[in-house]
Coordinates of C-alpha atoms and ligand atoms in Angstrom, one line a residue:
X1 CA 28.8 -11.1 5.2
X2 CA 30.7 -11.7 2.0
X3 CA 30.1 -9.6 -1.1
X4 CA 28.3 -11.7 -3.7
X5 CA 29.6 -11.2 -7.3
X6 CA 26.9 -9.4 -9.3
X7 CA 27.4 -11.4 -12.5
X8 CA 24.1 -10.3 -14.1
X9 CA 24.0 -6.6 -13.0
X10 CA 20.6 -7.3 -11.5
X11 CA 21.8 -6.6 -8.0
X12 CA 23.2 -3.2 -9.0
X13 CA 20.0 -2.3 -10.8
X14 CA 17.9 -3.2 -7.8
X15 CA 20.1 -1.1 -5.4
X16 CA 20.1 1.7 -7.9
X17 CA 16.3 1.7 -7.9
X18 CA 16.2 1.7 -4.1
X19 CA 18.5 4.7 -4.0
X20 CA 16.5 6.4 -6.7
X21 CA 13.3 6.1 -4.8
X22 CA 12.7 8.8 -2.3
X23 CA 9.6 10.3 -0.7
X24 CA 8.8 12.8 -3.5
X25 CA 7.0 15.9 -2.2
X26 CA 6.3 17.7 -5.4
X27 CA 5.9 16.1 -8.9
X28 CA 6.2 17.7 -12.3
X29 CA 2.5 18.3 -13.0
X30 CA 3.2 18.3 -16.8
X31 CA 4.6 14.7 -16.8
X32 CA 2.2 11.8 -16.8
X33 CA 3.0 8.2 -16.3
X34 CA 2.1 6.1 -19.4
X35 CA -0.8 3.7 -19.2
X36 CA 1.3 0.6 -19.6
X37 CA 3.7 1.7 -16.9
X38 CA 1.0 2.4 -14.4
X39 CA -0.7 -0.8 -15.3
X40 CA 2.6 -2.6 -14.4
X41 CA 2.6 -0.8 -11.0
X42 CA -1.0 -1.9 -10.4
X43 CA -0.1 -5.5 -11.5
X44 CA 2.7 -5.5 -8.9
X45 CA 0.1 -4.5 -6.3
X46 CA -2.4 -7.2 -7.4
X47 CA 0.3 -9.9 -7.4
X48 CA 1.6 -9.0 -3.9
X49 CA 1.6 -11.6 -1.2
X50 CA -0.9 -11.4 1.6
X51 CA -1.3 -13.4 4.8
X52 CA -3.3 -16.6 3.9
X53 CA -3.6 -15.2 0.5
X54 CA -6.7 -13.3 1.6
X55 CA -6.1 -10.1 -0.3
X56 CA -7.6 -7.9 2.4
X57 CA -7.3 -4.6 0.5
X58 CA -8.6 -2.6 -2.3
X59 CA -7.1 0.3 -4.2
X60 CA -9.0 3.5 -5.0
X61 CA -7.4 5.6 -7.8
X62 CA -8.3 9.3 -7.4
X63 CA -7.5 11.1 -10.6
X64 CA -9.8 14.1 -11.1
X65 CA -8.6 17.3 -9.5
X66 CA -12.1 17.8 -8.0
X67 CA -12.0 14.4 -6.2
X68 CA -8.4 15.0 -5.0
X69 CA -9.5 18.4 -3.6
X70 CA -12.0 16.6 -1.4
X71 CA -9.0 15.1 0.5
X72 CA -6.9 18.2 0.8
X73 CA -8.1 19.7 4.0
X74 CA -7.2 16.7 6.2
X75 CA -4.4 15.2 4.2
X76 CA -1.5 17.2 5.7
X77 CA 1.1 14.8 4.4
X78 CA 0.0 15.3 0.8
X79 CA -1.4 18.9 0.6
X80 CA 1.9 20.8 0.4
X81 CA 1.4 22.6 3.7
X82 CA 5.0 21.7 4.6
X83 CA 6.5 23.4 1.5
X84 CA 4.0 25.9 0.3
X85 CA 3.0 24.0 -2.9
X86 CA -0.1 22.1 -3.9
X87 CA 1.7 19.0 -2.7
X88 CA 1.4 15.5 -4.0
X89 CA -2.4 15.9 -4.3
X90 CA -2.0 18.8 -6.7
X91 CA 1.0 17.5 -8.7
X92 CA 1.0 13.7 -8.9
X93 CA 0.3 11.9 -12.1
X94 CA -1.4 9.2 -10.2
X95 CA -2.8 9.4 -6.6
X96 CA -4.6 6.7 -4.7
X97 CA -5.6 5.2 -1.4
X98 CA -5.2 1.6 -0.3
X99 CA -8.2 0.4 1.8
X100 CA -7.9 -2.3 4.4
X101 CA -10.6 -4.9 4.8
X102 CA -12.5 -5.0 8.1
X103 CA -13.7 -7.7 10.5
X104 CA -16.9 -8.2 8.5
X105 CA -15.1 -9.9 5.7
X106 CA -11.9 -11.0 7.3
X107 CA -13.1 -12.8 10.4
X108 CA -12.5 -16.6 10.1
X109 CA -15.6 -18.3 8.7
X110 CA -17.1 -15.2 7.2
X111 CA -19.5 -15.6 4.2
X112 CA -17.1 -13.4 2.2
X113 CA -14.1 -15.7 2.8
X114 CA -16.1 -18.9 1.9
X115 CA -17.0 -17.2 -1.3
X116 CA -13.5 -16.0 -1.9
X117 CA -12.0 -19.5 -1.3
X118 CA -14.4 -20.9 -3.9
X119 CA -14.5 -18.2 -6.5
X120 CA -10.9 -16.8 -6.4
X121 CA -8.8 -19.5 -4.9
X122 CA -10.8 -22.2 -6.5
X123 CA -10.5 -24.5 -3.4
X124 CA -12.5 -27.7 -3.0
X125 CA -14.7 -27.9 0.1
X126 CA -12.4 -30.1 2.1
X127 CA -9.5 -27.6 1.7
X128 CA -11.8 -24.8 2.6
X129 CA -12.5 -26.6 5.9
X130 CA -8.8 -26.7 6.6
X131 CA -8.4 -23.0 5.8
X132 CA -11.3 -22.1 8.1
X133 CA -9.7 -24.1 10.9
X134 CA -6.1 -22.8 10.4
X135 CA -7.2 -19.2 9.9
X136 CA -9.5 -19.3 12.9
X137 CA -6.7 -20.7 15.1
X138 CA -4.3 -18.0 13.7
X139 CA -6.8 -15.2 14.6
X140 CA -8.0 -16.5 17.9
X141 CA -4.9 -18.1 19.4
X142 CA -1.6 -17.6 17.5
X143 CA -1.9 -13.8 16.9
X144 CA -5.0 -12.9 18.8
X145 CA -6.5 -10.7 16.1
X146 CA -10.1 -10.7 16.9
X147 CA -11.4 -7.1 17.5
X148 CA -12.5 -4.9 14.6
X149 CA -9.4 -2.7 15.2
X150 CA -7.0 -5.6 15.3
X151 CA -8.4 -7.2 12.1
X152 CA -8.3 -3.9 10.1
X153 CA -4.8 -3.2 11.4
X154 CA -3.8 -6.7 10.3
X155 CA -5.3 -6.0 6.9
X156 CA -3.5 -2.7 6.8
X157 CA -0.2 -4.5 7.2
X158 CA -0.9 -6.3 4.0
X159 CA -1.7 -3.0 2.4
X160 CA 1.8 -1.8 3.2
X161 CA 3.4 -4.7 1.4
X162 CA 1.3 -3.8 -1.6
X163 CA 2.5 -0.2 -1.3
X164 CA 6.1 -1.2 -1.1
X165 CA 5.9 -3.4 -4.1
X166 CA 4.2 -0.6 -6.1
X167 CA 6.9 1.9 -5.1
X168 CA 9.8 -0.5 -6.0
X169 CA 8.2 -1.3 -9.3
X170 CA 7.9 2.4 -10.1
X171 CA 11.5 3.0 -9.1
X172 CA 12.7 0.3 -11.4
X173 CA 11.0 2.1 -14.2
X174 CA 12.4 5.5 -13.1
X175 CA 9.0 6.6 -11.7
X176 CA 8.9 8.6 -8.5
X177 CA 6.5 8.0 -5.6
X178 CA 5.5 9.0 -2.1
X179 CA 3.8 6.9 0.6
X180 CA 1.4 9.0 2.6
X181 CA 0.2 8.4 6.1
X182 CA -0.3 12.1 6.8
X183 CA -4.0 12.2 7.0
X184 CA -6.7 12.4 9.6
X185 CA -8.2 8.9 9.8
X186 CA -11.8 9.9 10.9
X187 CA -12.1 12.7 8.3
X188 CA -10.8 10.4 5.6
X189 CA -13.1 7.6 6.4
X190 CA -16.0 10.1 6.4
X191 CA -15.0 11.5 3.0
X192 CA -14.6 8.0 1.6
X193 CA -18.1 7.1 2.6
X194 CA -19.8 10.3 1.6
X195 CA -17.9 11.2 -1.5
X196 CA -16.5 7.9 -2.9
X197 CA -19.2 5.4 -1.8
X198 CA -16.9 3.3 0.4
X199 CA -18.8 1.3 2.9
X200 CA -17.0 1.8 6.2
X201 CA -18.3 -1.6 7.4
X202 CA -16.2 -3.2 4.7
X203 CA -13.1 -1.0 4.3
X204 CA -11.0 1.5 6.3
X205 CA -8.3 3.7 4.8
X206 CA -4.8 2.2 5.3
X207 CA -2.4 4.4 3.4
X208 CA -2.3 6.8 0.5
X209 CA 0.2 7.0 -2.4
X210 CA 1.3 9.3 -5.1
X211 CA 3.2 8.5 -8.3
X212 CA 4.7 10.8 -10.9
X213 CA 8.0 12.4 -11.9
X214 CA 10.0 14.6 -9.5
X215 CA 9.8 18.3 -10.1
X216 CA 13.3 18.7 -8.6
X217 CA 16.0 16.5 -7.1
X218 CA 15.5 15.5 -3.4
X219 CA 16.3 18.3 -1.0
X220 CA 18.2 16.1 1.4
X221 CA 20.5 13.1 0.8
X222 CA 19.2 9.7 1.8
X223 CA 20.2 8.7 5.3
X224 CA 20.0 5.2 6.9
X225 CA 21.4 3.4 9.9
X226 CA 24.5 1.2 9.0
X227 CA 23.9 -2.4 8.0
X228 CA 25.5 -3.4 11.3
X229 CA 22.9 -1.5 13.3
X230 CA 20.1 -2.7 11.1
X231 CA 20.7 -6.5 10.9
X232 CA 21.9 -9.0 13.6
X233 CA 23.1 -12.4 12.5
X234 CA 23.0 -15.5 14.7
Ligands
FMN1 C1 4.0 4.5 5.7 C2 4.7 5.8 5.3 C3 4.0 7.0 5.4 C4 4.6 8.2 5.0 N1 3.8 9.3 5.0 C5 4.3 10.4 4.4 C6 3.4 11.6 4.2 O1 2.3 11.6 4.6 N2 4.0 12.6 3.5 C7 5.3 12.7 3.1 O2 5.7 13.6 2.5 N3 6.1 11.6 3.3 C8 5.6 10.5 4.0 N4 6.4 9.4 4.1 C9 7.8 9.5 3.7 C10 8.9 9.3 4.8 O3 9.0 10.4 5.6 C11 10.2 8.9 4.1 O4 10.0 7.7 3.4 C12 11.3 8.8 5.1 O5 11.6 10.0 5.7 C13 12.6 8.2 4.4 O6 13.0 9.0 3.3 P1 13.0 8.5 1.8 O7 11.8 7.7 1.5 O8 13.1 9.7 0.9 O9 14.2 7.6 1.7 C14 5.9 8.2 4.6 C15 6.6 7.0 4.5 C16 6.0 5.8 4.9 C17 6.8 4.5 4.7

């Protein structure tokens, strides 16, 4: 692959942001992300692409220390148990969970989707019929996504795109982040239902995230496979 001349400097800025981003384990608890900057991160989430444009996710922001502590026991990837700190839960400026929609709303033909097509996508009835047919075929035949688990896993995939866009947006503004999958699914679902009023029939936890400013530089340098081992061209 030939090098492309970076006439605008945008390419360098993007690669710099990707090198800057690392999975931040401990944030500086004194430094808070400004409201407009975090609003930009959330806007990147909201504008993220999703399969069929169904937006099968929701974001819960968990900001009070009391609410964060409700997650500590079973969130081993965010509670600092690996490094003897209070972890991302204790130090992040912003902490949240992306929830993935379930089969109740994301099964083709659901009442929710009919309403969503009309209210959000502003589609006329004849186009809604086309969407119902195409999405039904996609679920039942093309990808065979029909069980509760398959549908919420599919929604979770969309949640990860949202997460990636949030982290890149943060990195472009010099804001650190950490994606967090280190939590017990059942205990998290239960806490979400009992403590945060999340209806488990509608949403399952997909992934957590933390944003803030690093307390110290990363302990280890970034390692990746070579481009040759990562990409095959035909
Ligand atoms: C989906 C996902 C889940 C992750 N879960 C955790 C986690 O629970 N706790 C943590 O400290 N890091 C977590 N990580 C960070 C990864 O370990 C890290 O991204 C990877 O080792 C590469 O390092 P880098 O991000 O610093 O370049 C997660 C990363 C991803 C993408």
